mmCIF file with all atom_site columns, C-alpha atoms in Angstrom:
data_model
loop_
_atom_site.group_PDB
_atom_site.id
_atom_site.type_symbol
_atom_site.label_atom_id
_atom_site.label_alt_id
_atom_site.label_comp_id
_atom_site.label_asym_id
_atom_site.label_entity_id
_atom_site.label_seq_id
_atom_site.pdbx_PDB_ins_code
_atom_site.Cartn_x
_atom_site.Cartn_y
_atom_site.Cartn_z
_atom_site.occupancy
_atom_site.B_iso_or_equiv
_atom_site.pdbx_formal_charge
_atom_site.auth_seq_id
_atom_site.auth_comp_id
_atom_site.auth_asym_id
_atom_site.auth_atom_id
_atom_site.pdbx_PDB_model_num
ATOM 1   C CA . UNK A 1 1   ? -16.798 -38.018 -10.470 1.00 65.00 ? 1006 UNK A CA 1
ATOM 2   C CA . UNK A 1 2   ? -13.337 -38.530 -9.536  1.00 72.00 ? 1007 UNK A CA 1
ATOM 3   C CA . UNK A 1 3   ? -12.398 -36.030 -11.461 1.00 73.00 ? 1008 UNK A CA 1
ATOM 4   C CA . UNK A 1 4   ? -15.124 -33.864 -9.211  1.00 72.00 ? 1009 UNK A CA 1
ATOM 5   C CA . UNK A 1 5   ? -13.568 -34.625 -6.461  1.00 75.00 ? 1010 UNK A CA 1
ATOM 6   C CA . UNK A 1 6   ? -10.010 -34.268 -7.486  1.00 69.00 ? 1011 UNK A CA 1
ATOM 7   C CA . UNK A 1 7   ? -11.196 -30.769 -8.444  1.00 73.00 ? 1012 UNK A CA 1
ATOM 8   C CA . UNK A 1 8   ? -12.661 -29.599 -5.571  1.00 69.00 ? 1013 UNK A CA 1
ATOM 9   C CA . UNK A 1 9   ? -9.674  -31.147 -3.251  1.00 72.00 ? 1014 UNK A CA 1
ATOM 10  C CA . UNK A 1 10  ? -7.238  -28.691 -5.161  1.00 67.00 ? 1015 UNK A CA 1
ATOM 11  C CA . UNK A 1 11  ? -9.340  -25.768 -5.282  1.00 66.00 ? 1016 UNK A CA 1
ATOM 12  C CA . UNK A 1 12  ? -9.660  -26.016 -1.665  1.00 55.00 ? 1017 UNK A CA 1
ATOM 13  C CA . UNK A 1 13  ? -6.007  -26.691 -1.058  1.00 57.00 ? 1018 UNK A CA 1
ATOM 14  C CA . UNK A 1 14  ? -5.270  -23.362 -3.116  1.00 56.00 ? 1019 UNK A CA 1
ATOM 15  C CA . UNK A 1 15  ? -7.837  -22.032 -0.699  1.00 55.00 ? 1020 UNK A CA 1
ATOM 16  C CA . UNK A 1 16  ? -6.034  -22.458 2.089   1.00 49.00 ? 1021 UNK A CA 1
ATOM 17  C CA . UNK A 1 17  ? -2.730  -22.254 1.466   1.00 51.00 ? 1022 UNK A CA 1
ATOM 18  C CA . UNK A 1 18  ? -1.397  -18.942 3.139   1.00 46.00 ? 1023 UNK A CA 1
ATOM 19  C CA . UNK A 1 19  ? -1.002  -16.105 1.338   1.00 43.00 ? 1024 UNK A CA 1
ATOM 20  C CA . UNK A 1 20  ? 3.408   -15.156 1.312   1.00 39.00 ? 1025 UNK A CA 1
ATOM 21  C CA . UNK A 1 21  ? 3.837   -12.246 3.345   1.00 37.00 ? 1026 UNK A CA 1
ATOM 22  C CA . UNK A 1 22  ? 6.077   -9.495  2.086   1.00 37.00 ? 1027 UNK A CA 1
ATOM 23  C CA . UNK A 1 23  ? 7.334   -5.759  3.505   1.00 41.00 ? 1028 UNK A CA 1
ATOM 24  C CA . UNK A 1 24  ? 5.610   -2.841  2.613   1.00 45.00 ? 1029 UNK A CA 1
ATOM 25  C CA . UNK A 1 25  ? 5.725   -2.240  -1.521  1.00 63.00 ? 1030 UNK A CA 1
ATOM 26  C CA . UNK A 1 26  ? 6.008   2.038   -0.278  1.00 75.00 ? 1031 UNK A CA 1
ATOM 27  C CA . UNK A 1 27  ? 7.389   3.863   1.823   1.00 81.00 ? 1032 UNK A CA 1
ATOM 28  C CA . UNK A 1 28  ? 5.838   7.648   2.780   1.00 82.00 ? 1033 UNK A CA 1
ATOM 29  C CA . UNK A 1 29  ? 8.235   9.927   5.154   1.00 79.00 ? 1034 UNK A CA 1
ATOM 30  C CA . UNK A 1 30  ? 7.464   13.235  6.086   1.00 79.00 ? 1035 UNK A CA 1
ATOM 31  C CA . UNK A 1 31  ? 10.202  16.433  4.542   1.00 78.00 ? 1036 UNK A CA 1
ATOM 32  C CA . UNK A 1 32  ? 8.750   19.823  5.728   1.00 77.00 ? 1037 UNK A CA 1
ATOM 33  C CA . UNK A 1 33  ? 5.135   20.573  5.451   1.00 79.00 ? 1038 UNK A CA 1
ATOM 34  C CA . UNK A 1 34  ? 4.688   17.585  2.424   1.00 83.00 ? 1039 UNK A CA 1
ATOM 35  C CA . UNK A 1 35  ? 4.680   13.369  2.908   1.00 85.00 ? 1040 UNK A CA 1
ATOM 36  C CA . UNK A 1 36  ? 6.768   11.852  0.404   1.00 87.00 ? 1041 UNK A CA 1
ATOM 37  C CA . UNK A 1 37  ? 5.228   8.612   -0.984  1.00 86.00 ? 1042 UNK A CA 1
ATOM 38  C CA . UNK A 1 38  ? 8.760   6.804   -2.586  1.00 86.00 ? 1043 UNK A CA 1
ATOM 39  C CA . UNK A 1 39  ? 8.343   3.872   -4.594  1.00 84.00 ? 1044 UNK A CA 1
ATOM 40  C CA . UNK A 1 40  ? 12.226  2.017   -5.846  1.00 81.00 ? 1045 UNK A CA 1
ATOM 41  C CA . UNK A 1 41  ? 11.741  0.490   -9.630  1.00 78.00 ? 1046 UNK A CA 1
ATOM 42  C CA . UNK A 1 42  ? 13.243  -2.517  -9.839  1.00 78.00 ? 1047 UNK A CA 1
ATOM 43  C CA . UNK A 1 43  ? 15.011  -3.001  -13.538 1.00 74.00 ? 1048 UNK A CA 1
ATOM 44  C CA . UNK A 1 44  ? 15.552  -5.432  -15.988 1.00 75.00 ? 1049 UNK A CA 1
ATOM 45  C CA . UNK A 1 45  ? 19.099  -5.618  -15.138 1.00 78.00 ? 1050 UNK A CA 1
ATOM 46  C CA . UNK A 1 46  ? 18.495  -4.650  -11.955 1.00 76.00 ? 1051 UNK A CA 1
ATOM 47  C CA . UNK A 1 47  ? 18.896  -0.453  -12.052 1.00 79.00 ? 1052 UNK A CA 1
ATOM 48  C CA . UNK A 1 48  ? 16.884  1.073   -8.969  1.00 81.00 ? 1053 UNK A CA 1
ATOM 49  C CA . UNK A 1 49  ? 14.865  4.388   -10.648 1.00 81.00 ? 1054 UNK A CA 1
ATOM 50  C CA . UNK A 1 50  ? 13.390  6.045   -7.526  1.00 83.00 ? 1055 UNK A CA 1
ATOM 51  C CA . UNK A 1 51  ? 10.533  7.927   -8.062  1.00 84.00 ? 1056 UNK A CA 1
ATOM 52  C CA . UNK A 1 52  ? 9.126   10.236  -5.582  1.00 87.00 ? 1057 UNK A CA 1
ATOM 53  C CA . UNK A 1 53  ? 6.036   11.851  -5.131  1.00 87.00 ? 1058 UNK A CA 1
ATOM 54  C CA . UNK A 1 54  ? 4.424   14.545  -2.917  1.00 88.00 ? 1059 UNK A CA 1
ATOM 55  C CA . UNK A 1 55  ? 0.888   14.872  -2.032  1.00 88.00 ? 1060 UNK A CA 1
ATOM 56  C CA . UNK A 1 56  ? -1.217  17.612  -2.433  1.00 89.00 ? 1061 UNK A CA 1
ATOM 57  C CA . UNK A 1 57  ? -3.725  17.741  -0.119  1.00 89.00 ? 1062 UNK A CA 1
ATOM 58  C CA . UNK A 1 58  ? -4.226  16.144  3.654   1.00 87.00 ? 1063 UNK A CA 1
ATOM 59  C CA . UNK A 1 59  ? -7.010  15.948  5.696   1.00 89.00 ? 1064 UNK A CA 1
ATOM 60  C CA . UNK A 1 60  ? -6.797  15.927  9.947   1.00 87.00 ? 1065 UNK A CA 1
ATOM 61  C CA . UNK A 1 61  ? -9.635  14.238  11.378  1.00 87.00 ? 1066 UNK A CA 1
ATOM 62  C CA . UNK A 1 62  ? -9.997  13.964  16.012  1.00 83.00 ? 1067 UNK A CA 1
ATOM 63  C CA . UNK A 1 63  ? -11.549 11.731  17.376  1.00 74.00 ? 1068 UNK A CA 1
ATOM 64  C CA . UNK A 1 64  ? -13.959 11.621  20.620  1.00 76.00 ? 1069 UNK A CA 1
ATOM 65  C CA . UNK A 1 65  ? -10.902 9.701   22.107  1.00 73.00 ? 1070 UNK A CA 1
ATOM 66  C CA . UNK A 1 66  ? -8.223  12.058  20.717  1.00 75.00 ? 1071 UNK A CA 1
ATOM 67  C CA . UNK A 1 67  ? -6.846  9.855   18.425  1.00 77.00 ? 1072 UNK A CA 1
ATOM 68  C CA . UNK A 1 68  ? -5.987  12.003  15.033  1.00 80.00 ? 1073 UNK A CA 1
ATOM 69  C CA . UNK A 1 69  ? -6.200  10.301  11.520  1.00 83.00 ? 1074 UNK A CA 1
ATOM 70  C CA . UNK A 1 70  ? -4.460  12.209  9.146   1.00 84.00 ? 1075 UNK A CA 1
ATOM 71  C CA . UNK A 1 71  ? -5.242  11.176  4.895   1.00 88.00 ? 1076 UNK A CA 1
ATOM 72  C CA . UNK A 1 72  ? -3.394  12.451  2.768   1.00 88.00 ? 1077 UNK A CA 1
ATOM 73  C CA . UNK A 1 73  ? -4.246  12.838  -1.140  1.00 93.00 ? 1078 UNK A CA 1
ATOM 74  C CA . UNK A 1 74  ? -1.709  11.847  -4.180  1.00 92.00 ? 1079 UNK A CA 1
ATOM 75  C CA . UNK A 1 75  ? -1.585  11.988  -7.980  1.00 92.00 ? 1080 UNK A CA 1
ATOM 76  C CA . UNK A 1 76  ? 0.888   10.443  -9.695  1.00 90.00 ? 1081 UNK A CA 1
ATOM 77  C CA . UNK A 1 77  ? 3.077   11.582  -12.564 1.00 90.00 ? 1082 UNK A CA 1
ATOM 78  C CA . UNK A 1 78  ? 2.307   10.619  -15.955 1.00 89.00 ? 1083 UNK A CA 1
ATOM 79  C CA . UNK A 1 79  ? 5.320   8.563   -16.939 1.00 87.00 ? 1084 UNK A CA 1
ATOM 80  C CA . UNK A 1 80  ? 4.917   6.781   -13.358 1.00 85.00 ? 1085 UNK A CA 1
ATOM 81  C CA . UNK A 1 81  ? 4.898   3.424   -13.896 1.00 84.00 ? 1086 UNK A CA 1
ATOM 82  C CA . UNK A 1 82  ? 1.709   2.596   -11.728 1.00 85.00 ? 1087 UNK A CA 1
ATOM 83  C CA . UNK A 1 83  ? -0.484  4.983   -14.243 1.00 88.00 ? 1088 UNK A CA 1
ATOM 84  C CA . UNK A 1 84  ? -2.859  3.299   -15.422 1.00 88.00 ? 1089 UNK A CA 1
ATOM 85  C CA . UNK A 1 85  ? -2.862  0.117   -13.285 1.00 86.00 ? 1090 UNK A CA 1
ATOM 86  C CA . UNK A 1 86  ? -5.608  -0.158  -10.146 1.00 88.00 ? 1091 UNK A CA 1
ATOM 87  C CA . UNK A 1 87  ? -4.551  -2.289  -7.555  1.00 86.00 ? 1092 UNK A CA 1
ATOM 88  C CA . UNK A 1 88  ? -4.357  -2.405  -3.720  1.00 85.00 ? 1093 UNK A CA 1
ATOM 89  C CA . UNK A 1 89  ? -0.432  -1.424  -2.139  1.00 83.00 ? 1094 UNK A CA 1
ATOM 90  C CA . UNK A 1 90  ? 0.570   -1.546  1.321   1.00 81.00 ? 1095 UNK A CA 1
ATOM 91  C CA . UNK A 1 91  ? 3.004   1.491   2.470   1.00 82.00 ? 1096 UNK A CA 1
ATOM 92  C CA . UNK A 1 92  ? 4.934   2.339   5.636   1.00 80.00 ? 1097 UNK A CA 1
ATOM 93  C CA . UNK A 1 93  ? 5.023   5.344   6.987   1.00 79.00 ? 1098 UNK A CA 1
ATOM 94  C CA . UNK A 1 94  ? 7.895   7.249   8.500   1.00 76.00 ? 1099 UNK A CA 1
ATOM 95  C CA . UNK A 1 95  ? 7.049   10.236  11.321  1.00 70.00 ? 1100 UNK A CA 1
ATOM 96  C CA . UNK A 1 96  ? 9.687   11.022  13.033  1.00 70.00 ? 1101 UNK A CA 1
ATOM 97  C CA . UNK A 1 97  ? 11.083  7.756   15.256  1.00 72.00 ? 1102 UNK A CA 1
ATOM 98  C CA . UNK A 1 98  ? 7.507   6.563   14.623  1.00 69.00 ? 1103 UNK A CA 1
ATOM 99  C CA . UNK A 1 99  ? 7.119   3.817   11.941  1.00 73.00 ? 1104 UNK A CA 1
ATOM 100 C CA . UNK A 1 100 ? 3.183   3.407   11.036  1.00 75.00 ? 1105 UNK A CA 1
ATOM 101 C CA . UNK A 1 101 ? 1.846   1.008   8.539   1.00 77.00 ? 1106 UNK A CA 1
ATOM 102 C CA . UNK A 1 102 ? -1.206  1.587   5.955   1.00 78.00 ? 1107 UNK A CA 1
ATOM 103 C CA . UNK A 1 103 ? -2.152  -1.826  4.002   1.00 75.00 ? 1108 UNK A CA 1
ATOM 104 C CA . UNK A 1 104 ? -5.303  -0.563  1.920   1.00 81.00 ? 1109 UNK A CA 1
ATOM 105 C CA . UNK A 1 105 ? -4.340  1.766   -0.263  1.00 85.00 ? 1110 UNK A CA 1
ATOM 106 C CA . UNK A 1 106 ? -6.077  1.609   -3.325  1.00 88.00 ? 1111 UNK A CA 1
ATOM 107 C CA . UNK A 1 107 ? -4.261  2.807   -6.258  1.00 89.00 ? 1112 UNK A CA 1
ATOM 108 C CA . UNK A 1 108 ? -7.195  3.691   -8.962  1.00 91.00 ? 1113 UNK A CA 1
ATOM 109 C CA . UNK A 1 109 ? -6.543  4.215   -13.066 1.00 91.00 ? 1114 UNK A CA 1
ATOM 110 C CA . UNK A 1 110 ? -5.788  7.552   -13.115 1.00 92.00 ? 1115 UNK A CA 1
ATOM 111 C CA . UNK A 1 111 ? -3.195  7.596   -10.568 1.00 90.00 ? 1116 UNK A CA 1
ATOM 112 C CA . UNK A 1 112 ? -4.883  9.246   -7.420  1.00 92.00 ? 1117 UNK A CA 1
ATOM 113 C CA . UNK A 1 113 ? -4.602  7.280   -4.084  1.00 91.00 ? 1118 UNK A CA 1
ATOM 114 C CA . UNK A 1 114 ? -4.847  8.148   -0.460  1.00 90.00 ? 1119 UNK A CA 1
ATOM 115 C CA . UNK A 1 115 ? -2.531  6.932   2.514   1.00 86.00 ? 1120 UNK A CA 1
ATOM 116 C CA . UNK A 1 116 ? -4.669  7.022   6.304   1.00 84.00 ? 1121 UNK A CA 1
ATOM 117 C CA . UNK A 1 117 ? -2.286  7.345   9.063   1.00 79.00 ? 1122 UNK A CA 1
ATOM 118 C CA . UNK A 1 118 ? -3.236  6.707   12.402  1.00 76.00 ? 1123 UNK A CA 1
ATOM 119 C CA . UNK A 1 119 ? -1.640  8.860   15.107  1.00 69.00 ? 1124 UNK A CA 1
ATOM 120 C CA . UNK A 1 120 ? -2.376  5.901   17.952  1.00 65.00 ? 1125 UNK A CA 1
ATOM 121 C CA . UNK A 1 121 ? -0.380  3.601   15.851  1.00 53.00 ? 1126 UNK A CA 1
ATOM 122 C CA . UNK A 1 122 ? -3.196  1.265   15.142  1.00 53.00 ? 1127 UNK A CA 1
ATOM 123 C CA . UNK A 1 123 ? -2.467  1.485   11.083  1.00 51.00 ? 1128 UNK A CA 1
ATOM 124 C CA . UNK A 1 124 ? -5.160  -0.146  8.384   1.00 54.00 ? 1129 UNK A CA 1
ATOM 125 C CA . UNK A 1 125 ? -4.465  -3.877  9.058   1.00 53.00 ? 1130 UNK A CA 1
ATOM 126 C CA . UNK A 1 126 ? -5.774  -6.763  6.361   1.00 48.00 ? 1131 UNK A CA 1
ATOM 127 C CA . UNK A 1 127 ? -7.528  -9.998  7.508   1.00 47.00 ? 1132 UNK A CA 1
ATOM 128 C CA . UNK A 1 128 ? -4.998  -12.534 8.486   1.00 47.00 ? 1133 UNK A CA 1
ATOM 129 C CA . UNK A 1 129 ? -3.494  -14.294 5.929   1.00 47.00 ? 1134 UNK A CA 1
ATOM 130 C CA . UNK A 1 130 ? -3.430  -10.827 4.383   1.00 46.00 ? 1135 UNK A CA 1
ATOM 131 C CA . UNK A 1 131 ? -0.543  -9.257  6.347   1.00 45.00 ? 1136 UNK A CA 1
ATOM 132 C CA . UNK A 1 132 ? 1.895   -7.219  5.007   1.00 45.00 ? 1137 UNK A CA 1
ATOM 133 C CA . UNK A 1 133 ? 4.777   -7.764  7.529   1.00 46.00 ? 1138 UNK A CA 1
ATOM 134 C CA . UNK A 1 134 ? 8.158   -5.278  7.822   1.00 40.00 ? 1139 UNK A CA 1
#
């Protein structure tokens, strides 16, 4: 009985501990007519490799209230370090002087993902406790 209580308390504490906040792991910036996804890979001896991927397509939608939502579609290079992995990451998007955030970028194992930009600055926010702050 005591063992069960101890496991329950440890499990509850792990559940209630706050998730570590970190800045967005990637950056997207506008380069002419395309948007470039940038990831800086830090190697074992603190060498940094810069990976750049341009979007291959985009889609814009205008809501009834006048907000513009732009979706950017990407495909990573075959030798990119993220190829073969599936996870969620955050991306900051620099459009002119504005800095927007998409915190729910779903990378698929085939290296494809999409980034969503909301013109009103709302972005896509994760639930409280999962927020990726700048």
